């Protein structure tokens, strides 16, 4: 039987092989794009090297800054000391004396005064220590007698002395003191070296002041030069005013404490008055406590109650100085608000310790005076609210006003109901 036309195409399709499609071949342009995407950009190695160099430079600068912190602080102290003696040096230089010789004479005068005061104070302390050591048995007998009478005990001085000599804390204290002698010697030598460094830089800053100003101005345009010279003069005025106010307060404090100690009959009253005046004014933070401790100790050798009177007087005078004397003198000489001065001292102490507390007020006064010339000020209106007075009848929004409004609205609401 012959095949028909209807079955023939079906057989043909069944016998035909499966047709597969092949992807088109990649073009050369596509291969170049893929290779470019896999290749590192040319700028990336340079950026990595630059970043590593910046990190290394920052680490090196941070390490160098921490290593030179002590030197930078000494230079800062020397700069303010040079600003403080600048008026005296300039006054002598204007009368024909060389600045180097004038600076030397100023430093010589300060050294003589400081050495004389330290020598007199050291001799006074040595005499008082010897007197206290010699009178220690009598003090101990009086204390033991008071304890026996008050608490009905039977203590003897021999038993107390033997207990102290054979105690563990005395032996440990002696060992620690012997081990700490080298540390104290190293600290003393380090302090002398720092003092020499500050004195040397201060001498150069004061003697070569004009040369230093010319060196700074030579790298600045004329407009900036005038600003630098103006800031320099402001710093000299404010630093001198600060030292003047401190010196005046030291004089008043020394006289007041001298009168008290002289009235109580405490020995070395003039030297103690000078000690209290200088230490309380020129040693920040702890100066007041150091200044009052020595007169109390010496007054105790005369009469224990005298030490109590000295303590009361120191506390009362400190309050008088903080709230009445210091604000008036500071506002006239440094021209800085007492709250700003107090905040600057706290900030300076947090940043640089005792050095920051000492130079905080003149630095803040200098910055305030320098920036004040660039701050535009306007005339203040005559509004009474500027003086802190609230005008009445203006419909304020206080709690009392709101209560009165609610009370006035309540009857109306009840009548309408």
CSV table of N, CA and C in Angstrom, one decimal, residues 17-25:
chain,number,residue,atom,x,y,z
A,17,UNK,N,16.9,15.2,12.4
A,17,UNK,CA,17.7,15.4,13.7
A,17,UNK,C,17.3,16.7,14.4
A,18,UNK,N,17.6,16.7,15.8
A,18,UNK,CA,17.3,17.9,16.6
A,18,UNK,C,18.3,19.0,16.3
A,19,UNK,N,17.7,20.2,16.1
A,19,UNK,CA,18.5,21.4,15.7
A,19,UNK,C,18.9,22.1,17.0
A,20,UNK,N,20.2,22.4,17.2
A,20,UNK,CA,20.7,23.2,18.4
A,20,UNK,C,21.2,24.5,17.9
A,21,UNK,N,21.0,25.5,18.8
A,21,UNK,CA,21.4,26.9,18.4
A,21,UNK,C,22.7,27.2,19.2
A,22,UNK,N,23.7,27.7,18.5
A,22,UNK,CA,25.0,28.1,19.1
A,22,UNK,C,25.1,29.6,19.3
A,23,UNK,N,25.6,30.1,20.6
A,23,UNK,CA,25.7,31.5,20.8
A,23,UNK,C,26.7,32.2,19.8
A,24,UNK,N,26.4,33.4,19.6
A,24,UNK,CA,27.3,34.1,18.6
A,24,UNK,C,28.7,34.4,19.3
A,25,UNK,N,29.6,34.4,18.4
A,25,UNK,CA,31.0,34.6,18.9
A,25,UNK,C,31.2,36.0,19.4
